[in-house]
Coordinates of C-alpha atoms and ligand atoms in Angstrom, one line a residue:
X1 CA 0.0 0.0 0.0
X2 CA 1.1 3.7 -0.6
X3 CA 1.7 6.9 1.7
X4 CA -1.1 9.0 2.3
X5 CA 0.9 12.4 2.5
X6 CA 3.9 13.2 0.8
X7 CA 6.0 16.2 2.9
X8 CA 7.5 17.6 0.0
X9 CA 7.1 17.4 -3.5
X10 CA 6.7 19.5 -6.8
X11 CA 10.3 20.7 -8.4
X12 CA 11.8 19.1 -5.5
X13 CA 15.1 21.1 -4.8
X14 CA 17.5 18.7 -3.5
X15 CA 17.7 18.5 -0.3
X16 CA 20.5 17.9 2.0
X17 CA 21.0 14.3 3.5
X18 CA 21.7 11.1 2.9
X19 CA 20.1 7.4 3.8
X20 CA 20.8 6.8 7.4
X21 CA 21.2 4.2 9.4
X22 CA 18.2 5.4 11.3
X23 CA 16.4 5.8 8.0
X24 CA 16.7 1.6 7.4
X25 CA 16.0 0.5 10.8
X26 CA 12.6 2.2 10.6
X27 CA 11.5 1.2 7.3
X28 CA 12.8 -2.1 8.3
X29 CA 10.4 -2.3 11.3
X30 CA 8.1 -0.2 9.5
X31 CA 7.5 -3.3 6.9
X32 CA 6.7 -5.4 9.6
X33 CA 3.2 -3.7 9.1
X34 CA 3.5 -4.8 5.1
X35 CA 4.0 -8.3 6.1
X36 CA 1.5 -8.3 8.8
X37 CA -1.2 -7.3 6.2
X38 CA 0.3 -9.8 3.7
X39 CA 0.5 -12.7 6.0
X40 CA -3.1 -12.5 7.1
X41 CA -4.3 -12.1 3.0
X42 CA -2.3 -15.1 2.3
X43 CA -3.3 -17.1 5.5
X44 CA -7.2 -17.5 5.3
X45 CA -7.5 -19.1 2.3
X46 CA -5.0 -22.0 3.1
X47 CA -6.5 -22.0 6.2
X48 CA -10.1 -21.9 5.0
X49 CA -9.2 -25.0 2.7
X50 CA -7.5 -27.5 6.2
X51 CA -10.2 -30.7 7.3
X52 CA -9.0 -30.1 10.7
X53 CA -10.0 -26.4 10.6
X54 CA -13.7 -26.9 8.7
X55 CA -14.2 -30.1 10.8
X56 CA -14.1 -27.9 14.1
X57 CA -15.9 -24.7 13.2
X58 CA -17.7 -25.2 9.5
X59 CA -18.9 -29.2 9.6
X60 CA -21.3 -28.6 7.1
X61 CA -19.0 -27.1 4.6
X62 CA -16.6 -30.3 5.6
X63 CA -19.8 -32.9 4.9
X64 CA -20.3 -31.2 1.7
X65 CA -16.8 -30.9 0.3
X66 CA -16.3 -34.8 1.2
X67 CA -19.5 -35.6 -0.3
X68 CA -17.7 -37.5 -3.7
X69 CA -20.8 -36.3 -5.5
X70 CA -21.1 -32.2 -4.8
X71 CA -20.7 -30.1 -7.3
X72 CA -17.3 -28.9 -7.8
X73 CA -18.5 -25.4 -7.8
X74 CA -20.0 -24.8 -4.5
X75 CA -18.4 -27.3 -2.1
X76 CA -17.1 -24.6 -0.1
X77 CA -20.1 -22.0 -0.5
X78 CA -21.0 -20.9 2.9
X79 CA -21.2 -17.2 4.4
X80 CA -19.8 -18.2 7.7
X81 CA -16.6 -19.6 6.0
X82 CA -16.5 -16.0 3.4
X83 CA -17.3 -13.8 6.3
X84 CA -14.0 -15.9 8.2
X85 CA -12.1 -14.5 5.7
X86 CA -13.9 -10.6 4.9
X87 CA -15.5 -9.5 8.1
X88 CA -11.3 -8.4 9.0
X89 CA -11.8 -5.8 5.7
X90 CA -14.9 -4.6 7.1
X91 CA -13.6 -3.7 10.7
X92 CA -10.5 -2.5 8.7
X93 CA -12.5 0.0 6.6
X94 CA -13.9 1.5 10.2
X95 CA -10.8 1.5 11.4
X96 CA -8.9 3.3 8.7
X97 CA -11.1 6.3 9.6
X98 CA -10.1 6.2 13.1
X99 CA -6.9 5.7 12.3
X100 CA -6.4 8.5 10.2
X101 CA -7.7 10.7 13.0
X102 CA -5.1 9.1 15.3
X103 CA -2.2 10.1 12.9
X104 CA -2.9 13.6 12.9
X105 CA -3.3 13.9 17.0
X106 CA -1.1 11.0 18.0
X107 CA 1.2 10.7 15.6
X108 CA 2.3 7.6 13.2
X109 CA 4.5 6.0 15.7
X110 CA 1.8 5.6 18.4
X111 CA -0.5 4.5 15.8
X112 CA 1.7 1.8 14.6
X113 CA 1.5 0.6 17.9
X114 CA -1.4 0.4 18.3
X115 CA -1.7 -1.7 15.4
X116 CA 0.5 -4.3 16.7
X117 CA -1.6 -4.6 20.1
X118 CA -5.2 -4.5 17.9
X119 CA -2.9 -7.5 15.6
X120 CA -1.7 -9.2 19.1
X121 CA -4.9 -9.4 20.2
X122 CA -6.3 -11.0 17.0
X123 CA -4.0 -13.5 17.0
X124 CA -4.4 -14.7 20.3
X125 CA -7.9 -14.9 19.6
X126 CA -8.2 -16.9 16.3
X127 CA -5.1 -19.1 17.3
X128 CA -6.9 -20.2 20.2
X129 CA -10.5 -20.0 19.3
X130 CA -12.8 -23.0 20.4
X131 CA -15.8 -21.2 19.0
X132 CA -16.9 -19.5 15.9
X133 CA -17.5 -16.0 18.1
X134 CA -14.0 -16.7 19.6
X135 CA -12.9 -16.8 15.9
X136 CA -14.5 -13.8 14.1
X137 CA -13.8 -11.6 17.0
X138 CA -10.2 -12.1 16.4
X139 CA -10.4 -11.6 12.9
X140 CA -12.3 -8.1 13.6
X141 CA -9.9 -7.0 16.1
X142 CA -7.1 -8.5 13.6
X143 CA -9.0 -5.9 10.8
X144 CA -8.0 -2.8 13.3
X145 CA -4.6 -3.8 13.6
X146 CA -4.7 -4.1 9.4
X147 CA -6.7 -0.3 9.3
X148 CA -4.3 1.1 11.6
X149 CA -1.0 0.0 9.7
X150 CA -2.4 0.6 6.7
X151 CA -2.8 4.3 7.7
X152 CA 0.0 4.6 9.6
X153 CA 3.0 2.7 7.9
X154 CA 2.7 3.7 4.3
X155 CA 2.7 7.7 5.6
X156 CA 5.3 7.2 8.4
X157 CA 7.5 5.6 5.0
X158 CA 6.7 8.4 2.9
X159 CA 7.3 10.7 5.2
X160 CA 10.6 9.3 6.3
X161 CA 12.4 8.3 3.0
X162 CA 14.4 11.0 1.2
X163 CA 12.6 12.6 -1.9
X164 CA 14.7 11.0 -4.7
X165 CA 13.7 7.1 -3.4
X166 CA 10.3 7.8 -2.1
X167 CA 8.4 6.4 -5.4
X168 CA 10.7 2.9 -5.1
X169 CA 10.0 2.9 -0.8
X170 CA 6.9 3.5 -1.8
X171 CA 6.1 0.3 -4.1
X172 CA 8.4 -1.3 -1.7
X173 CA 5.2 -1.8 1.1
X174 CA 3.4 -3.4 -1.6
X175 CA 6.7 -5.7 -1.8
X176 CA 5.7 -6.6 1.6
X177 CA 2.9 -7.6 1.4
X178 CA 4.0 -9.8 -1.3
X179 CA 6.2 -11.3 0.9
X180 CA 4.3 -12.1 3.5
X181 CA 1.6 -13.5 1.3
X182 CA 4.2 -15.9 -0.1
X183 CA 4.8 -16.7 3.5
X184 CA 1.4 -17.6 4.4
X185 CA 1.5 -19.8 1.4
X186 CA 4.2 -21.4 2.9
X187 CA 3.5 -21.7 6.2
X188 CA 0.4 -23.3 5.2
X189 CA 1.6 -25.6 3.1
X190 CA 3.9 -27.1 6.0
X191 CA 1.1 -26.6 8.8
X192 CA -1.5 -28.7 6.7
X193 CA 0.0 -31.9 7.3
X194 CA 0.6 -31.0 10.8
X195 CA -3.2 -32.5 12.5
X196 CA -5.2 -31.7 14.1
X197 CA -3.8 -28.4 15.5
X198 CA -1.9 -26.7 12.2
X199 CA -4.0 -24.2 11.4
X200 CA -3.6 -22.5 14.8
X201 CA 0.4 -22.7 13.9
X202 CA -1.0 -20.9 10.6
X203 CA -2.7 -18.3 12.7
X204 CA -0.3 -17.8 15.5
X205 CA 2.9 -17.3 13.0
X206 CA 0.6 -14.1 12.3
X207 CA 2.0 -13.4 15.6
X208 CA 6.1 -13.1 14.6
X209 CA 5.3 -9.9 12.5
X210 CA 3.2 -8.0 15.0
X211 CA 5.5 -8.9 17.9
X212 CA 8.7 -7.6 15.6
X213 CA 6.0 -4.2 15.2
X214 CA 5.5 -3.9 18.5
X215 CA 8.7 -4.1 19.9
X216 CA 10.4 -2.5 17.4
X217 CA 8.4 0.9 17.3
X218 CA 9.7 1.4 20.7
X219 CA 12.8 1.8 19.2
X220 CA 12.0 4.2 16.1
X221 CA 11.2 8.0 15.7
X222 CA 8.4 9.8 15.0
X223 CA 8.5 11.3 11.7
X224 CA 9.4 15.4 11.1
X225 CA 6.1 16.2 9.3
X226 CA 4.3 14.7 12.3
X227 CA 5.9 16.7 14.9
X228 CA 5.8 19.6 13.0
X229 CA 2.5 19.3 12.5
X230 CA 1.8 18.7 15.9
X231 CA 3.8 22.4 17.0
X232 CA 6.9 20.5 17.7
X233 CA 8.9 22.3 15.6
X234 CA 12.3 21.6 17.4
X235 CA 12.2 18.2 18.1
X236 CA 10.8 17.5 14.4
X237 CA 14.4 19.7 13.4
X238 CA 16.2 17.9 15.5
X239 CA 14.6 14.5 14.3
X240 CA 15.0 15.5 10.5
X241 CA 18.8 15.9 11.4
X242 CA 19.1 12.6 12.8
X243 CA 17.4 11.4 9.6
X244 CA 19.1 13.1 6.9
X245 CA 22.8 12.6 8.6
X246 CA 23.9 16.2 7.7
X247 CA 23.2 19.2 9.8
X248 CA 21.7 21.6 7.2
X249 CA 18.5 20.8 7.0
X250 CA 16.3 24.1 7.5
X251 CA 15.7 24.1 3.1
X252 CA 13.7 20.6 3.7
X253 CA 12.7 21.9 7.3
X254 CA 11.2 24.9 6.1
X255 CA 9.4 22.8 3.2
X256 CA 7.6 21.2 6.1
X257 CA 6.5 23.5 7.8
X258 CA 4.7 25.5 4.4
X259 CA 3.2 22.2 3.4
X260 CA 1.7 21.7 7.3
X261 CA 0.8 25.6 7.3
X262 CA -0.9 25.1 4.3
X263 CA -2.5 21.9 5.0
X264 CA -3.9 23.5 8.4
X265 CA -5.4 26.3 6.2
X266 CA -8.1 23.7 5.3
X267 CA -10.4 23.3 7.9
X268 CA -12.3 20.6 6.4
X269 CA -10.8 19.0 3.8
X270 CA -13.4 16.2 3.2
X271 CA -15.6 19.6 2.0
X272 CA -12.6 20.6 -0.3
X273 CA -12.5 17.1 -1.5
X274 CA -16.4 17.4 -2.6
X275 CA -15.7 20.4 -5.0
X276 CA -15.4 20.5 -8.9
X277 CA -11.7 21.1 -8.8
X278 CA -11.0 17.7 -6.4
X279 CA -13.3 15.7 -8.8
X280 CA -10.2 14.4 -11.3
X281 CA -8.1 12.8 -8.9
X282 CA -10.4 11.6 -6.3
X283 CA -12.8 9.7 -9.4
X284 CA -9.0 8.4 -10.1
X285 CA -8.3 7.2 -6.8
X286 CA -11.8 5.8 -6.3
X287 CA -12.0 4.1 -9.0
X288 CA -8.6 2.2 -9.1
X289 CA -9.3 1.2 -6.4
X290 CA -12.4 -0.4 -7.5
X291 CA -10.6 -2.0 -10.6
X292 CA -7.7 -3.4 -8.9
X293 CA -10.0 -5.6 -6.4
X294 CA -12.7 -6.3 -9.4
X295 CA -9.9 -7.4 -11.5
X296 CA -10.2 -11.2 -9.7
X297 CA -7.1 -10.9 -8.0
X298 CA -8.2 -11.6 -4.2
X299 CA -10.4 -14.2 -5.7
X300 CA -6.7 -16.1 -6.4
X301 CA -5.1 -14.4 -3.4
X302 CA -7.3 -15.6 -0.5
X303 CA -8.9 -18.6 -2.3
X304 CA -6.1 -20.0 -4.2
X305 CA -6.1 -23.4 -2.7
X306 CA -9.8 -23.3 -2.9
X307 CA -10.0 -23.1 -6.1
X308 CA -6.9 -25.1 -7.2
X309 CA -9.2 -27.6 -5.3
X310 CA -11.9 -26.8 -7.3
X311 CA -10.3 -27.8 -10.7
X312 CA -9.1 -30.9 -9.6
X313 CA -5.7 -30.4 -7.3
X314 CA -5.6 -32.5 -4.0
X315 CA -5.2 -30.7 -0.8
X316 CA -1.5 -31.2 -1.3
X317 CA -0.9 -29.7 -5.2
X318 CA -3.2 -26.9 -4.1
X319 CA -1.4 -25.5 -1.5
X320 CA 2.1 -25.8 -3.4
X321 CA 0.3 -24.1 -6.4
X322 CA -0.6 -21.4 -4.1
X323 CA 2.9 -21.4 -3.4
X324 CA 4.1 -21.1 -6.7
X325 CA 1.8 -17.9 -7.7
X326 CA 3.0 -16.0 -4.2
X327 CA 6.6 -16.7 -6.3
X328 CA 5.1 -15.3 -9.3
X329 CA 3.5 -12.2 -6.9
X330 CA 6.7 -11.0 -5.3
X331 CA 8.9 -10.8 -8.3
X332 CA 6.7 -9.5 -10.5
X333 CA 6.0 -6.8 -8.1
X334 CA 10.0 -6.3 -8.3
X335 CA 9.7 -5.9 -12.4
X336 CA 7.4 -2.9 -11.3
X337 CA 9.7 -1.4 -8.9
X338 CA 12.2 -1.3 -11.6
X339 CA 9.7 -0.4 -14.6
X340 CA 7.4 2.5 -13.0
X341 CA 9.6 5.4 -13.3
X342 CA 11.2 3.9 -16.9
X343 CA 7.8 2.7 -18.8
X344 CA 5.5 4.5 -17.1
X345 CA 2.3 4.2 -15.7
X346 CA 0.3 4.1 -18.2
X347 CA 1.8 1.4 -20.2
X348 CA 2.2 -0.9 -17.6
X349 CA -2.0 -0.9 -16.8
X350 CA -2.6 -1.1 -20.4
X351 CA -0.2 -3.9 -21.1
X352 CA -1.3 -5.9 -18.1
X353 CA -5.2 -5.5 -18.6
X354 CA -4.3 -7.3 -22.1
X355 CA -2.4 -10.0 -20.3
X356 CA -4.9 -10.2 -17.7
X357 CA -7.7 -10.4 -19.9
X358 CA -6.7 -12.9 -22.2
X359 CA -5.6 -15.5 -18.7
X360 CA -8.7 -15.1 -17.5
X361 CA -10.8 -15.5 -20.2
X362 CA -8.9 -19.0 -21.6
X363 CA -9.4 -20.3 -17.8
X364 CA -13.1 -19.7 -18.0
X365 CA -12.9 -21.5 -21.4
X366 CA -10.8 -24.4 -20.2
X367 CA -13.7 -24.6 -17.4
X368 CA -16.0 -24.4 -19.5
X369 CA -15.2 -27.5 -22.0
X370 CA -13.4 -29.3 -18.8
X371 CA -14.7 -28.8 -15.6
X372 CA -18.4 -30.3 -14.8
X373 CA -20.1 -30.1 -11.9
X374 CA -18.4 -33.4 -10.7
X375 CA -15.2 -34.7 -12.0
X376 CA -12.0 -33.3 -12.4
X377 CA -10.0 -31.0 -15.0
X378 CA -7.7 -33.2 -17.3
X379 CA -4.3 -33.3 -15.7
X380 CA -3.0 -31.0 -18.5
X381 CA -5.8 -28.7 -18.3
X382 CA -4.9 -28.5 -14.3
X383 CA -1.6 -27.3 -15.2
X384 CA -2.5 -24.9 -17.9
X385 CA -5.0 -23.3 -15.5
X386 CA -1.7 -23.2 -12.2
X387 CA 0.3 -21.2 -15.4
X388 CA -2.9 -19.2 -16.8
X389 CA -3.2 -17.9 -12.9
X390 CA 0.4 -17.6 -12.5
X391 CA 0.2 -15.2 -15.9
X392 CA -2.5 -13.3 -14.6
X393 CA -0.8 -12.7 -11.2
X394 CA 2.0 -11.6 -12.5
X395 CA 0.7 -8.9 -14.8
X396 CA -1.5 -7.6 -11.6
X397 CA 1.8 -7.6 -9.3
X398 CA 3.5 -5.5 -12.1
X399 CA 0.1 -2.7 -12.6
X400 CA -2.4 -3.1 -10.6
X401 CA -1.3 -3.8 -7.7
X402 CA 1.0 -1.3 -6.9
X403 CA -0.1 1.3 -9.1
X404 CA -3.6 1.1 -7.3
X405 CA -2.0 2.5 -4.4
X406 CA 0.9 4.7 -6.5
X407 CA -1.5 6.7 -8.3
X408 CA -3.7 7.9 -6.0
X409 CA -0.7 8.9 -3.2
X410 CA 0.4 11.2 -6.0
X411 CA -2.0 12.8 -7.4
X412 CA -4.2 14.7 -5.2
X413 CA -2.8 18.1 -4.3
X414 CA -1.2 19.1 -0.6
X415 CA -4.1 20.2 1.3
X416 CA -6.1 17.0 0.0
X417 CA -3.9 14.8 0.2
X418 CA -4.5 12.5 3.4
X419 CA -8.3 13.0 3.0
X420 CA -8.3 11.6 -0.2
X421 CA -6.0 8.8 0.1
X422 CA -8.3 7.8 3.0
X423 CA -11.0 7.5 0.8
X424 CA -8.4 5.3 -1.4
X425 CA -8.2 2.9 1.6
X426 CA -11.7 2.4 2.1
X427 CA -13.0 2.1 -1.4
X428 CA -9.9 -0.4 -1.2
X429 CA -11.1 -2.5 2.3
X430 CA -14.8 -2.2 0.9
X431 CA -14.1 -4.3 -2.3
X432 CA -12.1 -6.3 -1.1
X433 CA -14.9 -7.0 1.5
X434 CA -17.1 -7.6 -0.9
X435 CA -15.2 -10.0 -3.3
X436 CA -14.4 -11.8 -0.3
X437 CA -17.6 -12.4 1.3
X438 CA -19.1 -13.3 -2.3
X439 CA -16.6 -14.8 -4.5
X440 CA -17.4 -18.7 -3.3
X441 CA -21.1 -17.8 -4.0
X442 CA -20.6 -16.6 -7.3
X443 CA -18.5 -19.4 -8.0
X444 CA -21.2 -21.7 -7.2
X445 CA -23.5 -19.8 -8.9
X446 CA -21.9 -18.8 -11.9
X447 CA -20.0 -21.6 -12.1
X448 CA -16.7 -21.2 -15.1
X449 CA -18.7 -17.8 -15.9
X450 CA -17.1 -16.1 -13.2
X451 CA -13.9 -15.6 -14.6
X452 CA -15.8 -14.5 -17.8
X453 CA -17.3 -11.9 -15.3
X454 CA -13.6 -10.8 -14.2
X455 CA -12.8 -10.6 -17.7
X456 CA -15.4 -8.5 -18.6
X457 CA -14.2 -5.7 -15.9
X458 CA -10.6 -6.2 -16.7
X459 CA -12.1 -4.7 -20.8
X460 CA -13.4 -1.6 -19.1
X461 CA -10.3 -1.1 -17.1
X462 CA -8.0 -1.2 -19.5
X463 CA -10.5 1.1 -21.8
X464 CA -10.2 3.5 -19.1
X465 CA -6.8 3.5 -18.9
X466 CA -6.2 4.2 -22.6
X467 CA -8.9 7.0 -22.6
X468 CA -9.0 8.8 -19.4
X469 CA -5.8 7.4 -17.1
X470 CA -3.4 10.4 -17.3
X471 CA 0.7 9.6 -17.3
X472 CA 2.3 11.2 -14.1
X473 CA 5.4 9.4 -14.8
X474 CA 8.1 12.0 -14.0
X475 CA 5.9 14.5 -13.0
X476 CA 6.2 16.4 -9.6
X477 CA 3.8 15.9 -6.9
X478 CA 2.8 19.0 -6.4
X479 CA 2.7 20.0 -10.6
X480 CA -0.2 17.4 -11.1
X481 CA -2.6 20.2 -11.5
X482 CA -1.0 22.6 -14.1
X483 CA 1.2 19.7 -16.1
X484 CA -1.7 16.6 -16.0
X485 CA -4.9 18.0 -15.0
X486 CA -4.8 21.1 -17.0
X487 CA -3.9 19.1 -20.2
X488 CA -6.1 16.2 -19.7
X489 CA -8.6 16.2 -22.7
X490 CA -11.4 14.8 -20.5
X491 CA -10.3 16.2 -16.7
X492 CA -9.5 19.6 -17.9
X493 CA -13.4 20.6 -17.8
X494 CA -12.9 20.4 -14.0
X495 CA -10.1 22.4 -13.7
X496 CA -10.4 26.5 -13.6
X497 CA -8.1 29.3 -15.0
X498 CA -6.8 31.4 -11.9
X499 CA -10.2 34.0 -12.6
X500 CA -12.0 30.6 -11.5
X501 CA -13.5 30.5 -15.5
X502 CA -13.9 26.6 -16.7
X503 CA -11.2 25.5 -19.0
X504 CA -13.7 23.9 -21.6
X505 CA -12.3 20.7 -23.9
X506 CA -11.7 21.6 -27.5
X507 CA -13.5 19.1 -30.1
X508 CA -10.0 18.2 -31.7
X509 CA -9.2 16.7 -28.3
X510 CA -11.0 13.8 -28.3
X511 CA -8.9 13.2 -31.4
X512 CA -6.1 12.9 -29.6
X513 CA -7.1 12.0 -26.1
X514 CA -5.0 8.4 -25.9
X515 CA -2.0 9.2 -25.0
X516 CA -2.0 12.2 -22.7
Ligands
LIG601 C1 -4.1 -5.4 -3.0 C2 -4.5 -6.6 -2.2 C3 -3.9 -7.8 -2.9 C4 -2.4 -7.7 -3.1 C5 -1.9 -8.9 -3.9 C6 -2.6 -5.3 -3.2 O1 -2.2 -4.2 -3.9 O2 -4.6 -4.2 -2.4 O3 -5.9 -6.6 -2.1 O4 -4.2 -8.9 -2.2 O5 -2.1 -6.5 -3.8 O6 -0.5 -8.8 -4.0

């Protein structure tokens, strides 16, 4: 996930400092809250997928799926067993709002740890649960500890790293939470075999990260911008000094304290947000957000094993496929790191919508001709769906994924720049609540056609893209409005001339309105 504020931006003058020793040890501690989030996407579907685990809490779901002669499709169609897995995005979306409140009085540091404790907590609870209340409770209270982090980490990063690496730090938390999907994958493959009790070890583990969090937050600084945000102008110099290694800090220092001054000018930005001017990046920011989770990809994420189940994969095969697309998720995600500042962002969402696409749709087809509603895939047609999915991941890892959170950290100007991205986080926990809690059910229901139905959003997001996605590659944070917004065939009807008169599209526009 991606900062919410960015301290200093436009024709960045370069600032004095270099990256400090100080500056490593907190992002290192500071990703802790990456791979806590990517741990616990990774972990309920494996999880989800154990006997042991559906024996003790969803029997019915473990009748049915043993049942030789249910259909394929909805074996593991139950809402207890989706809201497991999605009621955590729900109490994350809540908390996110909290959360953001907490960064602005408390600070990031104290709202990381309160992450950790909300994560602790969780973990204890679902490790240990002995009864379904026992179990979603934890995962709730598991969903704060995700809202807070998410809040808190990607701005303390942001707001930490130098100017000239804060786009790779930046794509670096989604690298995270690659990572500790992967690990989930993992974990779970090792804990199913271990009966009847591996799925708490699955669970627990969640533990290691939080713990590291926790700990390790007692040890890191609050971030400049916070403290100087918060009046504490000399102890946010004295931490930017510490920071940046060098002693002349007042040109970055004095950045700070314009972009707070200026930020506290707003009294309401949520109002600002709701004006004519505000519309371009926040529809942006909404939206992405909307593609990237309608795109499929927490369908494979969480219920990989599920569904590598579903086409034919024993308990064991599943699990290691899973493994082998969390492979496929963290080095793609390292292609993007490299490519987003070379190929842009542009190219990279239109070239993976293609990819994605055409995955998606040939699995539905292989469904469709292979899979009945009892039997199994061929063997070969198995295989080609693992490397369809593994395809399809890896073109999400290197757009979507990151560039879903990218895009709308950058784009919205100073004084809107936490509100909005707050609005980026929720759209984000809200559809990714709602794939969760309905993607077995439409699977049952629709059956091979689901992918079709991915597929079919995939068209329009890579349509928008072409037509109204704007390329901010290179461009300064704070010269969005003048270099992107102004110029944007479509956006520039929301933007105004200083007087405050619309700047109104020209017909010969539309012409050429692809590439801009
Ligand atoms: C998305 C998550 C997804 C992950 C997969 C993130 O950008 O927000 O919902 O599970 O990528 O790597």
């Amino acid at each position: 996930m991606a900062p919410a504020i960015v301290t200093s931006g436009g024709d960045i003058p370069e600032f004095e400092g270099r990256i400090t020793f100080t500056v490593i040890i907190c992002v290192v501690i500071a990703a802790f809250g990456g791979l806590m989030f990517g741990y616990d996407i990774g972990i309920s579907g494996g999880v989800s997928a154990m006997d042991d685990f559906l024996k003790e809490f969803f029997p019915a779901v473990y009748e049915k799926k043993s049942h030789a002669l249910e259909n394929n499709y909805c074996k593991y169609d139950n809402q207890f067993l989706q809201l497991f897995t999605s009621c955590l995005y729900i109490a994350a979306l809540v908390a996110s709002f909290i959360a953001s409140k907490c960064c602005t009085k408390l600070g990031r540091k104290p709202t990381m740890q309160i992450a950790s404790l909300f994560f602790l907590l969780g973990v204890v609870l679902t490790a240990s649960a002995v009864n379904m209340e026992m179990l979603i409770f934890g995962r709730i209270s598991l969903g704060f500890g995700v809202g807070f982090g998410n809040q808190a980490v990607p701005l303390f990063l942001s707001e930490l790293a130098p100017a000239k690496i804060r786009g790779a730090l930046n794509i670096s938390f989604q690298l995270f939470i690659t990572i500790g999907i992967f690990i989930a994958n993992m974990v779970n493959y090792v804990t199913s075999k271990i009966h009847p009790y591996g799925w708490r070890i699955s669970l627990a583990i969640a533990g290691i990260p939080a713990l590291m969090l926790c700990i390790g937050s007692l040890a890191i600084c609050e971030t400049p911008t916070s403290l100087i945000e918060r009046n504490k102008l000399e102890e946010g110099k004295a931490v930017l000094k510490k920071i940046r290694g060098v002693d002349h800090v007042d040109l970055e220092f004095d950045s700070i304290v314009v972009a707070c001054d200026q930020a506290k000018q707003i009294t309401n930005p949520y109002r600002k947000l709701m004006k004519r001017e505000s519309r371009p990046p926040l529809v942006i920011a909404i939206i992405l957000q909307v593609f990237q989770q309608f795109s499929g990809i927490n369908a494979i994420m969480f219920y990989a094993p599920v569904l590598f189940q579903t086409v034919g994969f024993g308990n064991d095969a599943s699990l290691l496929s899973s493994v082998i697309t969390g492979i496929v998720n963290v080095a793609s995600t390292m292609v993007s790191i490299y490519a987003v500042d070379r190929i842009g962002r542009k190219l990279l969402l239109i070239e993976a919508s293609v990819q994605m696409f055409v995955t998606q749709t040939i699995i539905g087809i292989i469904l469709v001709i292979g899979l009945k509603p009892t039997g199994n895939l061929e063997p070969k047609q198995a295989m080609a769906v693992v490397f369809l999915v593994c395809i399809y991941v890896a073109g999400f890892a290197w757009s979507w994924g990151p560039l879903g959170w990218l895009i709308p950290s950058e784009t919205f100007p100073v004084e809107t720049r936490t509100s909005g991205f707050a609005f980026a986080v929720s759209t984000n926990m809200l559809c990714t609540f709602i794939i969760a809690q309905a993607f077995l059910s439409m699977l049952c229901s629709m059956q091979a056609g689901i992918f079709f139905f991915f597929a079919a959003w995939i068209l329009v997001m890579g349509m928008f893209s072409i037509f109204f996605l704007p390329e901010t590659k290179g461009v300064p944070v704070d010269a969005m409005v003048e270099r992107v917004w102004k110029q944007h065939w479509f956006w520039k009807r929301y933007m105004t001339h200083l007087d405050g008169t619309e700047l109104k599209p020209r017909k010969s526009d539309l012409a050429h309105q692809t590439m801009t």
